[in-house]
Amino acid sequence: MRTASLLLAVCLMGLLVAPVHADAPSLQFAEEEHDFGICEQNKEYAAEVAYRNAGSQPITGIRVRTDCGCYAASISKTDLKPGEEGAISIRFRTLTFSGTVEKKVRLVYDDGKPRKATLKLKLNIFGGVVLEPGRLHFGEVLKGRKPAEAVSVLWYEGVGRPFEIRSVDVAGEPIKTRHEPFTHPDPKRARWKGWKIHFEFTEPPTRGVYSRRAVVMTTNKDTPRVIVPMTAHIVGKVWVQTHRVHLGLVAQGQTKTAHVTFRPFEPAIKLGTVTAKSRKGVLQTSIEKGFGSRGPTTRLRVTVPPNAPEGLLDDVVELRTQVPGEEITEIEVRGRVFKKTGP
């Protein structure tokens, strides 16, 4: 009986001092998750987390892989001997994130096999003044319409401090504003308090990309000024994927093709018969059916033919429909045909 007990004790001790299994990943972080704690929007937070070689083989070629452009990471050592340590430095920019944000940073390495180790990152963006959503986006707007949208300027009860809205400045834009107390529709998020600010155009914005900003002044001493980016894409009745095609460099005697998806802005708009032509007559055009993420699509096909002359391709393709007032939609085409030299 005593012999059996001694054998059991020896086995248990062996388990306690046993090294990392030969097939187990050897790079280990000092913590599985780094919590940055309470954070604010548009601030930068830094952290440093140690990592070590817990295996019996050298680690080589350590490099960083991130899952978001909102943070940068660098490492102190790319190779580790058994038992040796390094550190990963992280700088996280919160931008317009809000609430609980979770990301992952990975270290890929080789310890005889390709491996990776994952460090979870957590930020609780509840501090200060929080803009939700992080920008005022009116979306795609049909030319001639006056869009309206709203954003909320908030604090988190128990973390942030209550404040009032002093003013909203839209820098002379044809937009009227008003604000009202914010109440979150989800009872689970009732601790978010603040103000909902409504923005409404009084005149239709011009066609193209709209990009401006509003300035909200508050009574919060730490964040008296909040910038609200305002964006929109003002389009015509004939929606096109892009109004400019870049074909780049094309060797003379070869061909190159680009596609532009188009559709009516809304179902009530009928395109009728659709054709296309190149103003200079060099580019070949055709209309073809396709299938995209939203179902069946129609595409404009633009091709550089093999007999295209050397020189700039700069041209305009006219997409012709039967939409009243928008019978021609212009699509610029840029590129160059070059003459190959040498073998």
XYZ file of C-alpha atoms in Angstrom:
343
model
C 0.000 0.000 0.000
C 2.826 2.386 0.936
C 4.660 1.560 -2.324
C 1.557 2.414 -4.353
C 1.209 5.743 -2.522
C 4.836 6.619 -3.232
C 4.392 5.827 -6.926
C 1.287 8.026 -7.077
C 3.136 10.918 -5.422
C 6.049 10.615 -7.851
C 3.630 10.667 -10.818
C 1.875 13.789 -9.514
C 5.195 15.593 -9.033
C 6.170 14.670 -12.560
C 2.998 16.264 -13.888
C 3.641 19.483 -11.949
C 7.152 19.987 -13.330
C 6.506 18.643 -16.827
C 7.470 21.085 -19.606
C 5.060 22.405 -22.219
C 3.983 19.528 -24.469
C 6.169 19.342 -27.548
C 3.196 19.970 -29.836
C 1.701 22.812 -27.778
C 2.166 26.453 -28.846
C 5.151 27.829 -26.974
C 4.624 31.601 -27.147
C 2.433 32.803 -24.286
C 1.154 36.269 -23.344
C 1.283 37.437 -19.734
C -2.506 37.892 -19.966
C -5.168 36.485 -22.275
C -7.016 39.813 -22.500
C -5.870 43.364 -21.953
C -8.616 45.661 -20.692
C -7.921 49.362 -21.290
C -10.692 50.262 -18.834
C -12.960 53.299 -19.275
C -12.042 55.209 -22.432
C -13.271 58.218 -24.412
C -13.864 58.793 -28.103
C -11.095 60.261 -30.270
C -8.371 59.535 -27.737
C -5.254 57.379 -27.899
C -4.448 54.715 -25.301
C -1.206 52.793 -24.885
C -0.452 49.398 -23.389
C 2.476 47.012 -23.120
C 2.003 43.280 -22.601
C 4.814 40.782 -22.051
C 5.150 37.533 -23.962
C 7.562 34.639 -23.370
C 8.828 31.422 -24.826
C 7.322 28.794 -22.513
C 8.574 25.921 -24.657
C 11.833 24.042 -25.033
C 12.571 25.111 -28.635
C 13.717 28.507 -29.922
C 11.041 30.775 -31.390
C 11.863 32.658 -34.593
C 10.209 35.096 -36.991
C 7.750 36.686 -34.562
C 5.606 39.264 -36.344
C 2.391 41.154 -35.685
C -0.992 40.730 -37.356
C -3.717 43.218 -36.499
C -7.450 43.002 -37.205
C -8.190 46.733 -37.393
C -6.531 49.930 -38.562
C -7.627 51.604 -35.313
C -4.523 50.413 -33.467
C -0.833 49.887 -34.134
C 1.357 47.265 -32.502
C 5.096 46.623 -32.387
C 7.256 44.011 -30.670
C 10.576 44.232 -28.848
C 11.955 40.871 -30.020
C 11.409 38.735 -33.099
C 13.273 35.691 -31.734
C 13.152 34.113 -28.290
C 15.232 31.437 -26.647
C 13.426 29.071 -24.234
C 12.396 31.076 -21.161
C 13.202 34.430 -22.788
C 10.654 37.303 -22.778
C 9.645 40.148 -25.048
C 6.921 42.798 -25.022
C 4.260 43.976 -27.441
C 3.464 47.703 -27.444
C -0.029 48.768 -28.535
C -1.378 52.224 -29.306
C -5.167 52.231 -29.747
C -7.042 55.180 -31.300
C -10.690 55.052 -30.229
C -11.911 57.247 -33.120
C -15.742 57.267 -33.005
C -16.205 53.841 -31.423
C -18.689 53.731 -28.547
C -19.701 51.209 -25.904
C -17.698 48.014 -25.414
C -15.174 47.404 -28.192
C -13.300 44.119 -28.559
C -10.404 43.474 -30.951
C -7.639 40.908 -31.344
C -3.942 41.196 -32.077
C -1.988 38.106 -33.097
C 1.669 37.166 -33.064
C 2.619 34.634 -35.707
C 5.875 32.751 -35.220
C 7.754 29.485 -35.768
C 8.910 27.045 -33.100
C 9.419 24.192 -35.504
C 5.878 24.653 -36.778
C 3.957 27.741 -37.954
C 2.070 29.084 -34.900
C 0.044 32.024 -33.695
C -0.784 33.491 -30.292
C -3.807 35.743 -29.737
C -4.180 38.661 -27.331
C -7.694 40.034 -26.837
C -8.135 43.793 -26.479
C -11.081 45.369 -24.702
C -12.080 49.027 -24.407
C -15.065 50.432 -22.558
C -15.805 53.671 -24.413
C -18.243 55.196 -21.947
C -16.242 58.200 -20.736
C -16.640 61.869 -21.559
C -18.945 63.009 -24.370
C -19.894 60.277 -26.834
C -21.192 60.904 -30.362
C -23.531 58.145 -31.599
C -23.231 57.341 -34.454
C -19.759 58.742 -34.982
C -20.800 60.776 -38.032
C -23.948 62.184 -39.573
C -24.386 60.260 -42.831
C -27.380 61.146 -44.970
C -26.634 58.195 -47.260
C -27.360 58.193 -50.979
C -29.748 61.029 -51.769
C -31.585 61.623 -55.049
C -30.708 64.999 -56.529
C -33.416 67.573 -55.743
C -34.392 66.100 -52.371
C -33.813 67.626 -48.925
C -32.465 64.899 -46.643
C -32.786 64.847 -42.863
C -30.927 62.800 -40.239
C -30.005 62.915 -36.562
C -27.121 62.111 -34.219
C -26.997 61.775 -30.456
C -24.506 63.516 -28.167
C -24.395 61.479 -24.959
C -22.929 60.703 -21.578
C -23.079 57.370 -19.750
C -24.808 57.602 -16.393
C -22.389 56.910 -13.542
C -19.332 57.474 -15.724
C -19.788 60.704 -17.679
C -21.242 63.977 -16.434
C -24.545 65.569 -17.546
C -24.267 68.558 -19.870
C -26.392 70.927 -21.943
C -26.138 71.877 -25.627
C -25.027 75.503 -25.975
C -25.183 75.752 -29.788
C -24.951 73.857 -33.080
C -23.027 75.578 -35.899
C -23.314 74.263 -39.486
C -21.040 76.955 -40.965
C -23.559 78.606 -43.284
C -24.859 75.374 -44.806
C -28.559 75.309 -45.839
C -29.394 73.143 -42.823
C -31.675 73.808 -39.868
C -31.138 72.061 -36.532
C -33.016 71.357 -33.332
C -32.226 69.192 -30.316
C -34.252 67.287 -27.763
C -33.529 65.058 -24.738
C -32.313 61.601 -25.748
C -34.057 58.448 -24.518
C -32.652 55.113 -25.622
C -35.351 52.778 -27.004
C -33.602 49.729 -25.493
C -34.211 49.513 -21.701
C -30.901 47.657 -21.336
C -29.114 50.772 -22.579
C -31.116 53.261 -20.541
C -27.960 54.564 -18.818
C -27.085 56.446 -22.002
C -28.314 60.019 -21.500
C -27.967 63.209 -23.465
C -29.336 64.960 -26.524
C -30.587 64.018 -29.966
C -29.742 66.635 -32.598
C -31.798 66.749 -35.798
C -30.331 68.123 -39.052
C -32.535 68.939 -42.060
C -31.550 70.512 -45.378
C -33.594 73.575 -46.311
C -32.277 73.434 -49.903
C -31.268 70.369 -51.958
C -27.517 69.717 -51.865
C -25.646 69.709 -55.185
C -24.850 66.483 -56.990
C -21.699 64.616 -55.974
C -20.010 63.830 -52.661
C -21.116 66.096 -49.819
C -18.633 66.455 -46.964
C -18.922 69.126 -44.268
C -18.858 69.308 -40.489
C -20.970 70.747 -37.733
C -19.656 72.051 -34.406
C -21.634 71.307 -31.257
C -20.797 73.398 -28.193
C -21.632 71.852 -24.810
C -21.422 72.809 -21.142
C -19.072 69.871 -20.474
C -15.832 71.457 -19.202
C -13.639 68.605 -20.476
C -15.308 68.372 -23.909
C -16.860 71.764 -24.672
C -16.605 71.248 -28.453
C -17.777 68.208 -30.427
C -17.138 67.860 -34.158
C -19.879 66.116 -36.170
C -18.734 65.001 -39.667
C -21.604 65.354 -42.184
C -21.509 63.262 -45.357
C -23.835 62.336 -48.211
C -23.691 61.057 -51.772
C -26.027 63.013 -54.029
C -26.888 60.947 -57.107
C -29.081 61.076 -60.188
C -31.986 58.884 -61.202
C -29.507 56.638 -63.020
C -27.274 55.248 -60.268
C -23.810 54.233 -61.447
C -21.102 52.465 -59.507
C -18.547 55.097 -60.484
C -18.305 58.105 -62.802
C -14.617 57.505 -63.510
C -12.844 54.370 -64.802
C -9.064 53.949 -64.613
C -7.706 51.421 -67.125
C -4.065 52.174 -66.354
C -1.331 51.173 -68.818
C -2.256 48.881 -71.709
C 0.350 47.425 -74.048
C -0.420 48.089 -77.703
C -1.923 45.008 -79.329
C -3.466 43.798 -76.079
C -6.925 44.353 -74.631
C -8.211 45.437 -71.250
C -11.763 45.567 -69.925
C -13.555 47.324 -67.072
C -17.153 47.032 -65.870
C -19.445 49.627 -64.304
C -22.658 48.473 -62.641
C -25.696 50.748 -63.004
C -29.381 50.709 -62.053
C -32.342 53.010 -61.464
C -32.032 54.851 -58.145
C -35.401 53.415 -57.086
C -37.799 50.848 -58.613
C -40.292 53.480 -59.818
C -37.662 54.855 -62.225
C -37.619 53.027 -65.559
C -34.429 53.126 -67.625
C -36.061 52.047 -70.875
C -33.731 51.151 -73.736
C -30.081 51.439 -72.682
C -27.118 51.964 -75.000
C -23.565 53.279 -74.646
C -20.994 54.904 -76.909
C -17.450 56.225 -76.704
C -17.166 59.850 -77.826
C -13.772 59.337 -79.468
C -14.842 56.015 -80.926
C -11.710 54.127 -79.838
C -13.146 52.268 -76.854
C -15.614 49.451 -77.397
C -18.770 49.471 -75.245
C -21.629 47.079 -74.580
C -24.432 46.511 -72.083
C -24.603 43.135 -70.361
C -26.526 41.423 -67.616
C -24.871 40.216 -64.440
C -25.609 39.132 -60.892
C -24.476 40.944 -57.768
C -25.039 40.911 -54.011
C -28.413 42.619 -54.487
C -29.569 40.268 -57.237
C -29.605 40.745 -61.040
C -27.607 43.728 -62.287
C -26.878 45.506 -65.544
C -23.311 46.432 -66.404
C -21.551 48.713 -68.823
C -18.578 46.954 -70.393
C -15.701 49.165 -71.583
C -12.892 47.539 -73.580
C -9.615 48.758 -75.041
C -9.375 46.952 -78.420
C -6.064 45.470 -79.650
C -5.922 48.025 -82.482
C -6.112 51.040 -80.158
C -3.476 53.632 -81.135
C -0.580 54.549 -78.868
C -1.282 57.440 -76.514
C -3.778 58.651 -73.913
C -7.138 56.915 -73.707
C -8.816 59.860 -72.011
C -12.413 59.655 -73.173
C -16.025 59.892 -72.063
C -18.500 57.046 -72.414
C -22.099 58.189 -72.737
C -24.523 55.845 -71.007
C -27.840 56.573 -72.714
C -31.233 55.780 -71.145
C -34.823 56.965 -71.552
C -35.014 58.621 -68.133
C -36.531 62.103 -68.613
C -33.970 64.804 -67.898
C -31.133 62.284 -67.496
C -30.950 60.685 -70.910
C -27.116 60.811 -70.873
C -24.923 59.813 -67.938
C -21.231 60.567 -68.494
C -18.493 58.171 -67.367
C -14.900 59.338 -67.725
C -12.309 56.791 -68.842
C -8.591 57.319 -68.143
C -5.606 55.282 -69.280
C -2.726 55.055 -71.749
C -1.789 52.690 -74.556
C 1.989 52.253 -74.784
C 4.183 50.682 -77.424
C 6.195 47.760 -76.160
C 9.928 47.885 -76.796
C 12.523 45.168 -76.481
C 11.891 41.399 -76.289
